[in-house]
PDB file of C-alpha atoms in Angstrom:
ATOM      1  CA  MET A  30     -13.234   4.829 -14.643  1.00 66.00           C
ATOM      2  CA  LYS A  31     -12.841   3.069 -11.432  1.00 75.00           C
ATOM      3  CA  ASP A  32     -11.024  -0.746 -11.001  1.00 90.00           C
ATOM      4  CA  THR A  33     -10.730  -0.564 -15.298  1.00 94.00           C
ATOM      5  CA  PHE A  34      -8.222  -2.492 -16.241  1.00 96.00           C
ATOM      6  CA  ILE A  35      -7.343  -2.806 -20.013  1.00 97.00           C
ATOM      7  CA  HIS A  36      -4.863  -5.110 -20.858  1.00 98.00           C
ATOM      8  CA  LYS A  37      -2.152  -3.644 -22.801  1.00 97.00           C
ATOM      9  CA  ASN A  38      -1.997  -5.548 -24.998  1.00 97.00           C
ATOM     10  CA  ALA A  39      -6.258  -5.343 -25.992  1.00 98.00           C
ATOM     11  CA  VAL A  40      -6.839  -3.470 -28.930  1.00 98.00           C
ATOM     12  CA  LEU A  41      -9.815  -1.091 -28.959  1.00 98.00           C
ATOM     13  CA  GLY A  42     -11.615   0.656 -31.944  1.00 98.00           C
ATOM     14  CA  ASN A  43     -12.638   4.149 -31.790  1.00 98.00           C
ATOM     15  CA  ASN A  44     -14.929   5.641 -29.879  1.00 98.00           C
ATOM     16  CA  ILE A  45     -15.753   2.951 -27.105  1.00 98.00           C
ATOM     17  CA  SER A  46     -17.235   3.614 -24.163  1.00 97.00           C
ATOM     18  CA  LEU A  47     -16.181   1.577 -20.741  1.00 97.00           C
ATOM     19  CA  GLY A  48     -18.117   1.919 -17.165  1.00 97.00           C
ATOM     20  CA  ASN A  49     -16.867   1.035 -14.248  1.00 97.00           C
ATOM     21  CA  GLY A  50     -14.616  -2.093 -12.674  1.00 97.00           C
ATOM     22  CA  VAL A  51     -14.317  -3.183 -16.618  1.00 98.00           C
ATOM     23  CA  THR A  52     -11.484  -6.212 -17.263  1.00 98.00           C
ATOM     24  CA  ILE A  53     -10.456  -6.537 -21.124  1.00 98.00           C
ATOM     25  CA  GLU A  54      -8.047  -9.170 -20.342  1.00 98.00           C
ATOM     26  CA  GLN A  55      -4.606  -9.393 -23.292  1.00 98.00           C
ATOM     27  CA  ASP A  56      -5.350 -11.043 -26.628  1.00 98.00           C
ATOM     28  CA  VAL A  57      -9.005  -9.117 -26.921  1.00 98.00           C
ATOM     29  CA  VAL A  58     -10.482  -7.366 -30.130  1.00 98.00           C
ATOM     30  CA  ILE A  59     -13.352  -4.644 -29.680  1.00 98.00           C
ATOM     31  CA  GLY A  60     -14.365  -2.720 -32.387  1.00 98.00           C
ATOM     32  CA  ASN A  61     -15.689   0.440 -33.188  1.00 98.00           C
ATOM     33  CA  ASN A  62     -18.404   2.410 -30.622  1.00 98.00           C
ATOM     34  CA  SER A  63     -18.579   0.090 -28.913  1.00 98.00           C
ATOM     35  CA  GLN A  64     -20.323   0.192 -25.218  1.00 98.00           C
ATOM     36  CA  ILE A  65     -18.677  -2.319 -22.504  1.00 98.00           C
ATOM     37  CA  GLY A  66     -20.867  -1.975 -19.244  1.00 98.00           C
ATOM     38  CA  ASN A  67     -20.257  -1.381 -15.120  1.00 98.00           C
ATOM     39  CA  ASN A  68     -18.226  -4.183 -14.199  1.00 98.00           C
ATOM     40  CA  VAL A  69     -18.279  -6.819 -17.863  1.00 98.00           C
ATOM     41  CA  THR A  70     -15.623  -8.882 -18.096  1.00 98.00           C
ATOM     42  CA  ILE A  71     -13.562  -9.801 -21.846  1.00 98.00           C
ATOM     43  CA  LEU A  72     -11.440 -12.641 -21.692  1.00 98.00           C
ATOM     44  CA  SER A  73      -8.334 -13.263 -24.178  1.00 98.00           C
ATOM     45  CA  GLY A  74      -9.051 -15.247 -27.534  1.00 98.00           C
ATOM     46  CA  THR A  75     -12.000 -13.033 -27.289  1.00 98.00           C
ATOM     47  CA  ARG A  76     -12.926 -10.317 -30.526  1.00 98.00           C
ATOM     48  CA  ILE A  77     -16.376  -8.239 -30.417  1.00 98.00           C
ATOM     49  CA  GLY A  78     -17.113  -6.344 -33.983  1.00 98.00           C
ATOM     50  CA  GLU A  79     -18.855  -2.493 -33.676  1.00 98.00           C
ATOM     51  CA  ASN A  80     -21.943  -0.839 -32.580  1.00 98.00           C
ATOM     52  CA  CYS A  81     -21.852  -3.423 -30.073  1.00 98.00           C
ATOM     53  CA  GLN A  82     -23.952  -2.697 -26.419  1.00 98.00           C
ATOM     54  CA  ILE A  83     -22.217  -5.128 -23.535  1.00 98.00           C
ATOM     55  CA  HIS A  84     -24.196  -4.571 -20.706  1.00 98.00           C
ATOM     56  CA  SER A  85     -23.280  -5.005 -16.805  1.00 98.00           C
ATOM     57  CA  ASN A  86     -21.749  -8.328 -15.613  1.00 98.00           C
ATOM     58  CA  ALA A  87     -21.943  -9.951 -18.776  1.00 98.00           C
ATOM     59  CA  VAL A  88     -18.636 -12.337 -19.248  1.00 98.00           C
ATOM     60  CA  LEU A  89     -16.879 -13.049 -22.434  1.00 99.00           C
ATOM     61  CA  GLY A  90     -14.871 -15.439 -23.588  1.00 98.00           C
ATOM     62  CA  GLY A  91     -14.694 -17.874 -20.779  1.00 98.00           C
ATOM     63  CA  MET A  92     -13.135 -20.776 -20.979  1.00 98.00           C
ATOM     64  CA  PRO A  93     -15.876 -23.954 -21.930  1.00 98.00           C
ATOM     65  CA  GLN A  94     -17.598 -25.648 -19.576  1.00 97.00           C
ATOM     66  CA  ASP A  95     -16.321 -28.948 -21.136  1.00 96.00           C
ATOM     67  CA  LEU A  96     -13.778 -31.943 -19.105  1.00 94.00           C
ATOM     68  CA  LYS A  97     -11.705 -32.348 -23.048  1.00 91.00           C
ATOM     69  CA  TYR A  98     -10.498 -28.440 -23.481  1.00 95.00           C
ATOM     70  CA  ARG A  99      -7.136 -28.676 -21.969  1.00 94.00           C
ATOM     71  CA  GLY A 100      -5.503 -24.694 -22.691  1.00 96.00           C
ATOM     72  CA  GLU A 101      -5.522 -25.260 -26.153  1.00 97.00           C
ATOM     73  CA  TYR A 102      -5.945 -21.774 -28.067  1.00 98.00           C
ATOM     74  CA  THR A 103      -9.821 -21.007 -29.016  1.00 98.00           C
ATOM     75  CA  LEU A 104     -11.640 -18.408 -29.465  1.00 98.00           C
ATOM     76  CA  LEU A 105     -15.269 -16.537 -29.638  1.00 99.00           C
ATOM     77  CA  GLU A 106     -16.439 -14.254 -32.904  1.00 98.00           C
ATOM     78  CA  ILE A 107     -18.503 -11.577 -31.639  1.00 99.00           C
ATOM     79  CA  GLY A 108     -19.492  -9.792 -34.967  1.00 98.00           C
ATOM     80  CA  ASP A 109     -21.413  -6.426 -35.411  1.00 99.00           C
ATOM     81  CA  ASN A 110     -24.086  -4.845 -33.840  1.00 99.00           C
ATOM     82  CA  ASN A 111     -25.286  -7.175 -31.303  1.00 99.00           C
ATOM     83  CA  ILE A 112     -26.391  -6.279 -27.990  1.00 99.00           C
ATOM     84  CA  ILE A 113     -26.156  -8.886 -24.893  1.00 99.00           C
ATOM     85  CA  ARG A 114     -27.693  -7.957 -21.692  1.00 98.00           C
ATOM     86  CA  GLU A 115     -26.817  -8.326 -17.938  1.00 98.00           C
ATOM     87  CA  PHE A 116     -25.151 -11.084 -17.157  1.00 98.00           C
ATOM     88  CA  VAL A 117     -24.283 -12.813 -19.263  1.00 99.00           C
ATOM     89  CA  THR A 118     -21.991 -15.474 -20.386  1.00 98.00           C
ATOM     90  CA  ILE A 119     -20.403 -17.335 -23.735  1.00 99.00           C
ATOM     91  CA  ASN A 120     -17.532 -19.690 -23.961  1.00 98.00           C
ATOM     92  CA  LYS A 121     -15.475 -20.068 -25.767  1.00 98.00           C
ATOM     93  CA  GLY A 122     -14.356 -23.121 -27.798  1.00 98.00           C
ATOM     94  CA  THR A 123     -12.550 -26.255 -27.677  1.00 98.00           C
ATOM     95  CA  ILE A 124     -10.268 -28.063 -30.224  1.00 96.00           C
ATOM     96  CA  SER A 125     -13.700 -29.288 -31.643  1.00 96.00           C
ATOM     97  CA  LYS A 126     -13.937 -26.210 -33.573  1.00 97.00           C
ATOM     98  CA  GLY A 127     -11.899 -24.113 -32.213  1.00 98.00           C
ATOM     99  CA  LYS A 128     -14.134 -21.111 -31.357  1.00 98.00           C
ATOM    100  CA  THR A 129     -17.744 -20.022 -29.963  1.00 98.00           C
ATOM    101  CA  SER A 130     -19.354 -17.545 -32.991  1.00 98.00           C
ATOM    102  CA  ILE A 131     -21.654 -14.810 -32.582  1.00 98.00           C
ATOM    103  CA  GLY A 132     -23.074 -13.367 -35.976  1.00 98.00           C
ATOM    104  CA  ASN A 133     -24.549  -9.490 -36.059  1.00 99.00           C
ATOM    105  CA  SER A 134     -28.228  -7.763 -34.945  1.00 98.00           C
ATOM    106  CA  ASN A 135     -28.121 -10.481 -32.728  1.00 99.00           C
ATOM    107  CA  LEU A 136     -30.301  -9.357 -29.281  1.00 99.00           C
ATOM    108  CA  ILE A 137     -28.839 -12.112 -25.696  1.00 99.00           C
ATOM    109  CA  MET A 138     -31.567 -11.330 -23.270  1.00 98.00           C
ATOM    110  CA  SER A 139     -29.726 -11.463 -19.196  1.00 98.00           C
ATOM    111  CA  ASN A 140     -28.710 -14.630 -17.858  1.00 98.00           C
ATOM    112  CA  ALA A 141     -28.513 -16.525 -20.925  1.00 98.00           C
ATOM    113  CA  HIS A 142     -25.945 -19.067 -21.309  1.00 98.00           C
ATOM    114  CA  ILE A 143     -24.271 -19.639 -24.995  1.00 98.00           C
ATOM    115  CA  GLY A 144     -21.987 -23.059 -24.198  1.00 98.00           C
ATOM    116  CA  HIS A 145     -18.626 -23.632 -26.377  1.00 98.00           C
ATOM    117  CA  ASP A 146     -18.322 -24.054 -29.353  1.00 98.00           C
ATOM    118  CA  CYS A 147     -22.086 -22.685 -30.250  1.00 98.00           C
ATOM    119  CA  VAL A 148     -22.557 -21.233 -33.385  1.00 98.00           C
ATOM    120  CA  ILE A 149     -25.652 -18.236 -33.675  1.00 98.00           C
ATOM    121  CA  GLY A 150     -26.067 -16.512 -36.867  1.00 98.00           C
ATOM    122  CA  ASN A 151     -27.966 -13.387 -37.894  1.00 99.00           C
ATOM    123  CA  ASN A 152     -31.042 -10.817 -36.108  1.00 98.00           C
ATOM    124  CA  SER A 153     -32.077 -13.478 -33.865  1.00 98.00           C
ATOM    125  CA  ILE A 154     -33.582 -13.296 -29.872  1.00 98.00           C
ATOM    126  CA  ILE A 155     -32.288 -15.630 -27.330  1.00 98.00           C
ATOM    127  CA  GLY A 156     -34.449 -14.365 -23.984  1.00 98.00           C
ATOM    128  CA  PHE A 157     -33.981 -14.910 -20.875  1.00 98.00           C
ATOM    129  CA  SER A 158     -32.084 -17.669 -18.874  1.00 98.00           C
ATOM    130  CA  VAL A 159     -31.766 -19.195 -22.123  1.00 98.00           C
ATOM    131  CA  GLY A 160     -29.233 -22.344 -21.228  1.00 98.00           C
ATOM    132  CA  MET A 161     -27.347 -23.485 -24.296  1.00 98.00           C
ATOM    133  CA  ALA A 162     -25.345 -26.579 -23.875  1.00 98.00           C
ATOM    134  CA  GLY A 163     -21.724 -25.978 -26.092  1.00 98.00           C
ATOM    135  CA  GLU A 164     -22.008 -27.129 -30.655  1.00 98.00           C
ATOM    136  CA  VAL A 165     -26.043 -25.823 -29.918  1.00 98.00           C
ATOM    137  CA  ILE A 166     -26.105 -24.281 -33.745  1.00 98.00           C
ATOM    138  CA  VAL A 167     -28.385 -21.120 -34.452  1.00 98.00           C
ATOM    139  CA  GLN A 168     -28.561 -20.652 -38.000  1.00 98.00           C
ATOM    140  CA  ASP A 169     -30.570 -16.954 -38.782  1.00 98.00           C
ATOM    141  CA  TRP A 170     -34.229 -15.481 -37.021  1.00 98.00           C
ATOM    142  CA  VAL A 171     -34.406 -17.410 -34.959  1.00 98.00           C
ATOM    143  CA  ASN A 172     -36.295 -15.919 -31.434  1.00 98.00           C
ATOM    144  CA  ILE A 173     -36.059 -18.616 -28.537  1.00 98.00           C
ATOM    145  CA  SER A 174     -38.028 -17.762 -25.519  1.00 98.00           C
ATOM    146  CA  GLY A 175     -36.991 -17.492 -22.729  1.00 98.00           C
ATOM    147  CA  LEU A 176     -35.800 -20.561 -19.682  1.00 98.00           C
ATOM    148  CA  THR A 177     -35.326 -22.461 -22.436  1.00 98.00           C
ATOM    149  CA  ALA A 178     -33.270 -25.720 -22.426  1.00 98.00           C
ATOM    150  CA  ILE A 179     -30.564 -26.675 -25.263  1.00 98.00           C
ATOM    151  CA  HIS A 180     -28.977 -30.323 -26.083  1.00 98.00           C
ATOM    152  CA  GLN A 181     -25.798 -30.236 -27.057  1.00 98.00           C
ATOM    153  CA  PHE A 182     -25.383 -30.853 -31.201  1.00 98.00           C
ATOM    154  CA  SER A 183     -29.002 -29.713 -31.530  1.00 98.00           C
ATOM    155  CA  ILE A 184     -30.068 -27.572 -34.093  1.00 98.00           C
ATOM    156  CA  ILE A 185     -32.055 -25.033 -34.389  1.00 98.00           C
ATOM    157  CA  GLY A 186     -33.384 -23.972 -38.026  1.00 98.00           C
ATOM    158  CA  GLU A 187     -33.711 -20.819 -39.146  1.00 98.00           C
ATOM    159  CA  HIS A 188     -36.724 -18.549 -38.531  1.00 98.00           C
ATOM    160  CA  THR A 189     -37.977 -20.815 -36.361  1.00 98.00           C
ATOM    161  CA  MET A 190     -40.143 -19.563 -32.344  1.00 98.00           C
ATOM    162  CA  ILE A 191     -40.295 -21.579 -29.479  1.00 98.00           C
ATOM    163  CA  SER A 192     -42.247 -21.371 -26.563  1.00 98.00           C
ATOM    164  CA  GLY A 193     -41.196 -20.020 -24.028  1.00 98.00           C
ATOM    165  CA  LEU A 194     -40.149 -22.849 -20.845  1.00 97.00           C
ATOM    166  CA  SER A 195     -38.599 -25.431 -23.068  1.00 98.00           C
ATOM    167  CA  ARG A 196     -36.690 -28.449 -23.419  1.00 98.00           C
ATOM    168  CA  VAL A 197     -34.724 -28.599 -26.735  1.00 98.00           C
ATOM    169  CA  VAL A 198     -32.943 -32.036 -27.753  1.00 98.00           C
ATOM    170  CA  LYS A 199     -33.750 -33.243 -31.043  1.00 98.00           C
ATOM    171  CA  ASP A 200     -34.006 -30.942 -34.818  1.00 98.00           C
ATOM    172  CA  VAL A 201     -35.935 -27.897 -35.010  1.00 98.00           C
ATOM    173  CA  PRO A 202     -37.164 -27.764 -38.509  1.00 98.00           C
ATOM    174  CA  PRO A 203     -36.915 -24.207 -39.849  1.00 98.00           C
ATOM    175  CA  TYR A 204     -40.336 -21.783 -40.277  1.00 98.00           C
ATOM    176  CA  ILE A 205     -41.991 -23.138 -37.545  1.00 98.00           C
ATOM    177  CA  ILE A 206     -43.486 -22.302 -33.671  1.00 98.00           C
ATOM    178  CA  VAL A 207     -42.650 -25.875 -31.009  1.00 98.00           C
ATOM    179  CA  ALA A 208     -43.560 -25.859 -27.924  1.00 97.00           C
ATOM    180  CA  HIS A 209     -45.396 -28.537 -25.203  1.00 95.00           C
ATOM    181  CA  GLU A 210     -44.207 -31.072 -23.523  1.00 94.00           C
ATOM    182  CA  PRO A 211     -42.600 -33.240 -25.991  1.00 94.00           C
ATOM    183  CA  LEU A 212     -41.268 -30.218 -27.500  1.00 96.00           C
ATOM    184  CA  ARG A 213     -43.874 -30.699 -30.565  1.00 96.00           C
ATOM    185  CA  PHE A 214     -45.057 -28.993 -33.591  1.00 97.00           C
ATOM    186  CA  ALA A 215     -46.208 -26.407 -32.829  1.00 96.00           C
ATOM    187  CA  GLY A 216     -47.986 -24.306 -36.625  1.00 97.00           C
ATOM    188  CA  VAL A 217     -45.206 -22.621 -38.887  1.00 98.00           C
ATOM    189  CA  ASN A 218     -44.480 -18.829 -37.795  1.00 98.00           C
ATOM    190  CA  THR A 219     -47.158 -17.049 -39.108  1.00 98.00           C
ATOM    191  CA  VAL A 220     -46.099 -13.437 -37.727  1.00 97.00           C
ATOM    192  CA  GLY A 221     -42.865 -13.766 -37.528  1.00 98.00           C
ATOM    193  CA  LEU A 222     -42.258 -14.767 -42.230  1.00 98.00           C
ATOM    194  CA  LYS A 223     -44.880 -12.139 -43.165  1.00 98.00           C
ATOM    195  CA  ARG A 224     -42.987  -9.110 -40.268  1.00 97.00           C
ATOM    196  CA  ARG A 225     -40.064 -10.944 -42.602  1.00 97.00           C
ATOM    197  CA  GLU A 226     -42.314 -10.628 -46.163  1.00 97.00           C
ATOM    198  CA  PHE A 227     -42.944 -13.862 -47.095  1.00 98.00           C
ATOM    199  CA  THR A 228     -45.742 -13.654 -49.071  1.00 98.00           C
ATOM    200  CA  SER A 229     -49.073 -15.328 -47.781  1.00 98.00           C
ATOM    201  CA  ASP A 230     -48.430 -17.795 -51.102  1.00 98.00           C
ATOM    202  CA  LYS A 231     -45.117 -18.910 -49.845  1.00 98.00           C
ATOM    203  CA  ILE A 232     -46.805 -19.392 -46.124  1.00 98.00           C
ATOM    204  CA  ASP A 233     -49.129 -21.613 -47.819  1.00 98.00           C
ATOM    205  CA  GLU A 234     -46.698 -23.950 -49.256  1.00 98.00           C
ATOM    206  CA  LEU A 235     -44.650 -24.189 -46.017  1.00 98.00           C
ATOM    207  CA  ARG A 236     -47.719 -25.198 -43.922  1.00 98.00           C
ATOM    208  CA  SER A 237     -48.865 -27.443 -46.982  1.00 98.00           C
ATOM    209  CA  ILE A 238     -45.096 -29.273 -46.485  1.00 98.00           C
ATOM    210  CA  TYR A 239     -45.681 -29.252 -43.471  1.00 97.00           C
ATOM    211  CA  ARG A 240     -49.239 -30.339 -43.531  1.00 96.00           C
ATOM    212  CA  VAL A 241     -47.497 -33.680 -44.387  1.00 96.00           C
ATOM    213  CA  LEU A 242     -44.168 -34.195 -42.126  1.00 96.00           C
ATOM    214  CA  PHE A 243     -46.008 -33.574 -39.330  1.00 95.00           C
ATOM    215  CA  GLN A 244     -49.868 -33.643 -39.785  1.00 91.00           C
ATOM    216  CA  GLU A 245     -50.262 -36.879 -41.330  1.00 89.00           C
ATOM    217  CA  LYS A 246     -49.201 -39.100 -39.719  1.00 82.00           C
ATOM    218  CA  ARG A 247     -46.405 -41.205 -41.779  1.00 86.00           C
ATOM    219  CA  ASN A 248     -42.650 -41.252 -41.576  1.00 92.00           C
ATOM    220  CA  THR A 249     -40.395 -39.133 -42.261  1.00 94.00           C
ATOM    221  CA  LYS A 250     -39.018 -40.977 -44.480  1.00 95.00           C
ATOM    222  CA  PHE A 251     -42.085 -41.456 -46.646  1.00 96.00           C
ATOM    223  CA  ALA A 252     -43.114 -38.178 -45.970  1.00 96.00           C
ATOM    224  CA  LEU A 253     -39.361 -36.151 -47.553  1.00 97.00           C
ATOM    225  CA  GLU A 254     -40.058 -38.751 -50.908  1.00 97.00           C
ATOM    226  CA  LEU A 255     -43.892 -37.802 -51.201  1.00 97.00           C
ATOM    227  CA  ILE A 256     -42.607 -34.160 -50.771  1.00 98.00           C
ATOM    228  CA  THR A 257     -40.039 -34.142 -53.389  1.00 98.00           C
ATOM    229  CA  GLU A 258     -42.663 -35.667 -55.307  1.00 97.00           C
ATOM    230  CA  LYS A 259     -45.502 -33.302 -54.734  1.00 97.00           C
ATOM    231  CA  PHE A 260     -44.292 -30.187 -54.573  1.00 98.00           C
ATOM    232  CA  ARG A 261     -42.372 -28.344 -56.891  1.00 97.00           C
ATOM    233  CA  LYS A 262     -38.408 -27.430 -56.069  1.00 98.00           C
ATOM    234  CA  THR A 263     -37.892 -24.567 -54.406  1.00 98.00           C
ATOM    235  CA  VAL A 264     -35.469 -22.947 -51.998  1.00 98.00           C
ATOM    236  CA  GLU A 265     -38.047 -23.044 -48.793  1.00 98.00           C
ATOM    237  CA  ARG A 266     -38.745 -25.879 -49.345  1.00 98.00           C
ATOM    238  CA  ASP A 267     -35.829 -28.030 -50.342  1.00 98.00           C
ATOM    239  CA  LYS A 268     -33.760 -25.868 -47.435  1.00 98.00           C
ATOM    240  CA  ILE A 269     -36.717 -28.270 -45.663  1.00 98.00           C
ATOM    241  CA  LEU A 270     -36.053 -31.490 -47.068  1.00 98.00           C
ATOM    242  CA  SER A 271     -31.859 -31.223 -45.964  1.00 98.00           C
ATOM    243  CA  PHE A 272     -32.398 -30.036 -42.620  1.00 98.00           C
ATOM    244  CA  VAL A 273     -34.630 -33.186 -42.088  1.00 98.00           C
ATOM    245  CA  LYS A 274     -32.248 -35.944 -44.320  1.00 97.00           C
ATOM    246  CA  GLN A 275     -28.638 -34.248 -42.402  1.00 97.00           C
ATOM    247  CA  SER A 276     -30.186 -33.758 -38.958  1.00 98.00           C
ATOM    248  CA  ASN A 277     -27.982 -36.503 -36.436  1.00 95.00           C
ATOM    249  CA  ARG A 278     -30.628 -35.743 -33.146  1.00 95.00           C
ATOM    250  CA  GLY A 279     -33.509 -36.667 -35.424  1.00 96.00           C
ATOM    251  CA  ILE A 280     -36.218 -34.123 -35.129  1.00 97.00           C
ATOM    252  CA  ILE A 281     -38.584 -33.099 -33.067  1.00 96.00           C
ATOM    253  CA  LYS A 282     -42.050 -34.531 -33.200  1.00 91.00           C
ATOM    254  CA  GLY A 283     -45.553 -33.436 -34.589  1.00 89.00           C
ATOM    255  CA  TYR A 284     -48.997 -32.176 -33.782  1.00 72.00           C
ATOM    256  CA  GLU A 285     -50.130 -34.798 -31.076  1.00 62.00           C
ATOM    257  CA  PHE A 286     -53.598 -36.702 -31.948  1.00 47.00           C
TER     258      PHE A 286
END
């Protein structure tokens, strides 16, 4: 392992594979059966779970790119079974949340950047050169296509798909596809939902709810009241209602006619 440096206080699990030129600082923990590629840099405060693949030239746990950061102790926590491809950068947290958090079984493609205090759930795909500013929340089963830029504090709902080259400046409710400029509703994420074993009846329910919210030219407050009145209580209905009501940035646009 040519030019590899591992600090004596780093904690490495069993069956760890290390490439050439790897740097692992102190206060790093890496779980069993993880693979660390050539020239990867893993900085202090980083925690990596089991069975992760970290590909060449990734930099994990770098200082936040945020002027309020004053060197306070913060973390980057990465769960199990993640694939982090070449040249990905993921910063640790600031005093705001104390950590950046990546869940389990995510694919983060090459050149993506995940900023300070972001929270990424499970089973998501973050595409090539996606730029994610600080304190973004990405829920489970999200697919963000390449070269998308995401504004700080934005929330991406579960089971959504964002088209490539998108500019995300508002929150994206769950179960939908978003596209175009400015970013707007482009339909329910039918293919993704079927892959997750959502039934046809459930997908029809979601289409009907989003028709009221996005396609019938109502203001958001009245649309939410109508959805509450018209549709029976289900997990998915209530997640949509809760997401929209709690959105601080406001949600993306509906169809343009």
